[in-house]
Short mmCIF file of C-alpha atoms and ligand atoms in Angstrom, two decimals:
data_model
loop_
_atom_site.label_atom_id
_atom_site.label_comp_id
_atom_site.label_asym_id
_atom_site.label_seq_id
_atom_site.Cartn_x
_atom_site.Cartn_y
_atom_site.Cartn_z
CA UNK A 1 3.66 -2.61 -29.45
CA UNK A 2 6.82 -0.99 -28.17
CA UNK A 3 6.54 2.73 -27.55
CA UNK A 4 9.47 5.00 -28.32
CA UNK A 5 7.86 8.44 -27.91
CA UNK A 6 6.27 10.25 -24.99
CA UNK A 7 4.21 13.21 -26.19
CA UNK A 8 3.46 15.84 -23.55
CA UNK A 9 0.88 18.55 -24.21
CA UNK A 10 -1.06 21.01 -22.11
CA UNK A 11 -1.83 24.69 -21.81
CA UNK A 12 0.90 27.26 -21.37
CA UNK A 13 1.72 27.65 -17.67
CA UNK A 14 0.61 24.09 -16.80
CA UNK A 15 4.09 23.19 -15.57
CA UNK A 16 5.21 21.01 -18.50
CA UNK A 17 8.74 22.43 -18.68
CA UNK A 18 9.19 22.21 -14.90
CA UNK A 19 8.06 18.58 -14.78
CA UNK A 20 10.06 17.57 -17.88
CA UNK A 21 13.25 19.09 -16.42
CA UNK A 22 12.76 16.97 -13.31
CA UNK A 23 12.32 13.83 -15.42
CA UNK A 24 15.42 14.63 -17.47
CA UNK A 25 17.56 15.01 -14.35
CA UNK A 26 16.24 11.89 -12.62
CA UNK A 27 19.17 9.48 -12.08
CA UNK A 28 17.07 6.46 -13.11
CA UNK A 29 15.70 8.05 -16.27
CA UNK A 30 18.16 10.58 -17.62
CA UNK A 31 20.25 8.12 -19.66
CA UNK A 32 17.21 6.51 -21.23
CA UNK A 33 15.25 9.56 -22.32
CA UNK A 34 16.11 12.30 -24.81
CA UNK A 35 14.29 15.63 -24.93
CA UNK A 36 13.12 16.65 -28.38
CA UNK A 37 14.47 20.18 -28.79
CA UNK A 38 12.05 22.00 -31.08
CA UNK A 39 12.64 24.83 -33.50
CA UNK A 40 10.70 28.03 -32.89
CA UNK A 41 10.30 31.57 -34.20
CA UNK A 42 9.37 32.79 -30.69
CA UNK A 43 11.75 35.20 -28.98
CA UNK A 44 14.14 33.65 -26.49
CA UNK A 45 13.09 34.12 -22.85
CA UNK A 46 15.57 35.12 -20.18
CA UNK A 47 17.49 32.03 -19.09
CA UNK A 48 16.62 29.94 -22.15
CA UNK A 49 19.52 28.34 -23.99
CA UNK A 50 19.92 27.86 -27.75
CA UNK A 51 19.92 24.16 -28.58
CA UNK A 52 18.80 23.20 -25.09
CA UNK A 53 15.35 24.75 -24.69
CA UNK A 54 14.80 25.46 -28.38
CA UNK A 55 16.59 26.20 -31.62
CA UNK A 56 15.59 29.83 -32.15
CA UNK A 57 15.21 30.68 -35.84
CA UNK A 58 13.71 33.43 -37.99
CA UNK A 59 10.38 32.93 -39.70
CA UNK A 60 12.23 32.84 -43.06
CA UNK A 61 14.49 30.04 -41.86
CA UNK A 62 11.53 28.15 -40.39
CA UNK A 63 9.53 28.43 -43.64
CA UNK A 64 12.53 27.16 -45.62
CA UNK A 65 12.74 24.15 -43.33
CA UNK A 66 9.02 23.47 -43.92
CA UNK A 67 9.62 23.66 -47.68
CA UNK A 68 12.47 21.17 -47.43
CA UNK A 69 10.26 18.75 -45.46
CA UNK A 70 12.54 18.81 -42.43
CA UNK A 71 9.77 18.70 -39.80
CA UNK A 72 8.02 15.62 -38.46
CA UNK A 73 5.30 18.05 -37.40
CA UNK A 74 4.96 21.79 -37.04
CA UNK A 75 2.23 24.23 -36.00
CA UNK A 76 1.44 27.85 -35.31
CA UNK A 77 0.91 28.18 -31.56
CA UNK A 78 -0.04 31.42 -29.74
CA UNK A 79 1.12 33.37 -32.83
CA UNK A 80 4.56 31.75 -33.27
CA UNK A 81 5.80 28.78 -35.29
CA UNK A 82 7.06 25.62 -33.58
CA UNK A 83 8.28 22.36 -35.11
CA UNK A 84 9.85 19.00 -34.35
CA UNK A 85 12.82 18.29 -36.62
CA UNK A 86 12.96 14.78 -38.10
CA UNK A 87 16.58 14.53 -36.88
CA UNK A 88 15.32 14.37 -33.29
CA UNK A 89 13.59 11.05 -33.92
CA UNK A 90 16.58 9.65 -35.82
CA UNK A 91 18.98 10.66 -33.05
CA UNK A 92 16.84 9.04 -30.35
CA UNK A 93 16.58 5.84 -32.41
CA UNK A 94 20.35 5.76 -32.96
CA UNK A 95 20.99 6.17 -29.26
CA UNK A 96 18.22 3.76 -28.34
CA UNK A 97 16.44 6.34 -26.21
CA UNK A 98 12.82 7.28 -25.62
CA UNK A 99 12.08 10.67 -27.19
CA UNK A 100 10.14 13.08 -24.97
CA UNK A 101 8.25 15.76 -26.89
CA UNK A 102 6.71 18.92 -25.42
CA UNK A 103 4.36 19.94 -28.23
CA UNK A 104 0.94 21.55 -28.51
CA UNK A 105 -2.34 19.72 -29.12
CA UNK A 106 -2.13 20.26 -32.92
CA UNK A 107 1.34 18.68 -32.94
CA UNK A 108 0.05 15.80 -30.81
CA UNK A 109 -2.74 15.26 -33.34
CA UNK A 110 -0.18 15.07 -36.17
CA UNK A 111 1.83 12.46 -34.26
CA UNK A 112 -1.42 10.53 -33.70
CA UNK A 113 -2.03 10.54 -37.45
CA UNK A 114 1.54 9.55 -38.35
CA UNK A 115 2.75 7.21 -35.63
CA UNK A 116 0.10 6.68 -32.96
CA UNK A 117 1.26 3.12 -32.29
CA UNK A 118 4.72 4.32 -31.26
CA UNK A 119 3.63 7.05 -28.85
CA UNK A 120 2.14 7.53 -25.41
CA UNK A 121 0.15 10.76 -25.07
CA UNK A 122 0.14 12.70 -21.78
CA UNK A 123 -1.83 15.88 -21.09
CA UNK A 124 -0.77 18.12 -18.19
CA UNK A 125 -2.84 20.91 -16.64
CA UNK A 126 -3.66 22.45 -13.28
CA UNK A 127 -7.23 22.11 -11.98
CA UNK A 128 -8.27 25.66 -12.91
CA UNK A 129 -7.73 28.37 -15.52
CA UNK A 130 -7.26 30.91 -12.69
CA UNK A 131 -4.25 28.92 -11.51
CA UNK A 132 -2.81 28.89 -15.04
CA UNK A 133 -3.07 32.66 -15.22
CA UNK A 134 -1.43 33.03 -11.83
CA UNK A 135 1.47 30.84 -12.93
CA UNK A 136 2.01 32.70 -16.19
CA UNK A 137 2.03 36.01 -14.32
CA UNK A 138 4.38 34.74 -11.61
CA UNK A 139 6.77 33.21 -14.17
CA UNK A 140 7.35 36.84 -15.13
CA UNK A 141 8.66 36.29 -18.65
CA UNK A 142 5.53 36.65 -20.78
CA UNK A 143 4.04 40.02 -21.77
CA UNK A 144 0.47 40.64 -20.51
CA UNK A 145 -1.03 40.61 -24.01
CA UNK A 146 0.56 37.24 -24.69
CA UNK A 147 -0.69 35.86 -21.37
CA UNK A 148 -4.23 36.80 -22.40
CA UNK A 149 -3.79 34.97 -25.72
CA UNK A 150 -2.37 31.91 -23.98
CA UNK A 151 -5.29 31.82 -21.50
CA UNK A 152 -7.80 32.15 -24.32
CA UNK A 153 -6.09 29.31 -26.21
CA UNK A 154 -6.03 27.20 -23.01
CA UNK A 155 -9.80 26.80 -22.99
CA UNK A 156 -9.72 25.15 -26.43
CA UNK A 157 -6.62 23.09 -25.66
CA UNK A 158 -8.23 21.58 -22.57
CA UNK A 159 -11.13 20.30 -24.70
CA UNK A 160 -8.59 18.04 -26.44
CA UNK A 161 -7.51 16.23 -23.28
CA UNK A 162 -9.92 13.33 -23.82
CA UNK A 163 -7.77 12.22 -26.75
CA UNK A 164 -4.80 11.62 -24.44
CA UNK A 165 -3.82 8.33 -22.77
CA UNK A 166 -3.09 10.05 -19.44
CA UNK A 167 -4.14 13.35 -17.87
CA UNK A 168 -1.92 14.64 -15.07
CA UNK A 169 -3.40 17.36 -12.88
CA UNK A 170 -0.42 19.42 -11.79
CA UNK A 171 -1.64 21.01 -8.56
CA UNK A 172 1.00 19.34 -6.43
CA UNK A 173 4.31 19.39 -8.31
CA UNK A 174 5.79 16.34 -6.54
CA UNK A 175 2.72 14.22 -7.31
CA UNK A 176 2.75 15.32 -10.94
CA UNK A 177 6.48 14.56 -11.32
CA UNK A 178 5.95 11.12 -9.78
CA UNK A 179 3.10 10.34 -12.13
CA UNK A 180 5.14 11.20 -15.20
CA UNK A 181 8.08 9.22 -13.79
CA UNK A 182 5.83 6.16 -13.42
CA UNK A 183 4.62 6.52 -17.01
CA UNK A 184 8.18 6.97 -18.30
CA UNK A 185 9.46 3.94 -16.36
CA UNK A 186 6.66 1.79 -17.77
CA UNK A 187 7.41 2.90 -21.33
CA UNK A 188 11.12 2.19 -20.82
CA UNK A 189 10.58 -1.26 -19.32
CA UNK A 190 8.13 -2.28 -22.08
CA UNK A 191 10.60 -0.99 -24.66
CA UNK A 192 13.42 -3.10 -23.25
CA UNK A 193 11.47 -6.39 -23.31
P1 ADP B 1 4.72 25.30 -19.15
O1 ADP B 1 6.04 24.72 -19.61
O2 ADP B 1 3.64 24.26 -19.16
O3 ADP B 1 4.32 26.54 -19.88
P2 ADP B 1 6.19 25.99 -16.72
O4 ADP B 1 6.89 24.71 -16.38
O5 ADP B 1 6.99 27.08 -17.29
O6 ADP B 1 4.89 25.70 -17.62
O7 ADP B 1 5.47 26.48 -15.38
C1 ADP B 1 4.79 27.73 -15.29
C2 ADP B 1 5.05 28.34 -13.92
O8 ADP B 1 4.32 27.60 -12.93
C3 ADP B 1 6.51 28.34 -13.50
O9 ADP B 1 6.79 29.55 -12.83
C4 ADP B 1 6.60 27.13 -12.56
O10 ADP B 1 7.61 27.30 -11.58
C5 ADP B 1 5.21 27.13 -11.92
N1 ADP B 1 4.72 25.79 -11.50
C6 ADP B 1 4.90 24.61 -12.12
N2 ADP B 1 4.27 23.61 -11.45
C7 ADP B 1 3.65 24.19 -10.39
C8 ADP B 1 2.82 23.70 -9.32
N3 ADP B 1 2.49 22.41 -9.21
N4 ADP B 1 2.38 24.59 -8.41
C9 ADP B 1 2.68 25.91 -8.51
N5 ADP B 1 3.46 26.44 -9.48
C10 ADP B 1 3.94 25.59 -10.42
P1 5GP B 2 6.37 28.10 -25.13
O1 5GP B 2 6.39 29.28 -26.02
O2 5GP B 2 5.62 28.37 -23.85
O3 5GP B 2 7.73 27.48 -24.91
O4 5GP B 2 5.53 26.96 -25.86
C1 5GP B 2 4.25 27.24 -26.36
C2 5GP B 2 3.58 26.00 -26.88
O5 5GP B 2 4.28 25.49 -28.01
C3 5GP B 2 3.51 24.85 -25.88
O6 5GP B 2 2.18 24.32 -25.95
C4 5GP B 2 4.48 23.84 -26.40
O7 5GP B 2 4.09 22.51 -26.09
C5 5GP B 2 4.36 24.08 -27.90
N1 5GP B 2 5.49 23.57 -28.67
C6 5GP B 2 6.81 23.61 -28.37
N2 5GP B 2 7.54 23.00 -29.31
C7 5GP B 2 6.66 22.54 -30.24
C8 5GP B 2 6.79 21.81 -31.47
O8 5GP B 2 7.87 21.43 -31.91
N3 5GP B 2 5.66 21.54 -32.15
C9 5GP B 2 4.42 21.93 -31.73
N4 5GP B 2 3.37 21.59 -32.45
N5 5GP B 2 4.26 22.62 -30.58
C10 5GP B 2 5.35 22.92 -29.85
#
């Protein structure tokens, strides 16, 4: 079965965004992969760009989109709402690209229920919770209270990793990037057969 989706999940601070940005700027991959820009009710962090990192919307707008059935999947994560718009899938199909999703474990479960055969599931985490905490603190854009919530949620999220096709331990960034590159190249080459 040809795969057209790569679903990335993992606890907050694992390095998902960092690794994904490297994949999306890789000369061999960047024309073949599209990032699924999610909608969220979370506040924009410094440096984040509307339409590039997320579409930032109010809770009212988000709830209206749920009502209209616009999301392929959505979930409440660490106290905010996040969702994948159905347009993202359509756009990737039109452009004949692999869609790369950075979604939480609940979102990954929904994709498993709806279109498991089309997706490859990758879980990313560092080898310890202490390292996660260190990374969230050093990233410097998340209030302390929220870091505590994210660390608490991380314990439960990590229990889900056995449901994923691949687990990447991001202790060494270069190794982790290379592993995801290998997976992405395999998905692309199978898709082109
Ligand atoms: P996520 O998207 O999973 O929440 P980020 O990509 O924002 O995580 O990474 C969290 C922080 O950890 C960032 O400051 C990032 O630079 C840093 N980081 C990412 N990978 C590593 C690594 N392998 N070693 C040390 N720090 C890392
Ligand atoms: P952050 O606030 O750190 O950008 O993301 C928090 C969490 O929300 C991460 O686990 C991320 O994967 C998840 N997330 C981002 N977009 C979506 C989405 O569209 N759907 C779901 N279910 N989770 C998402």
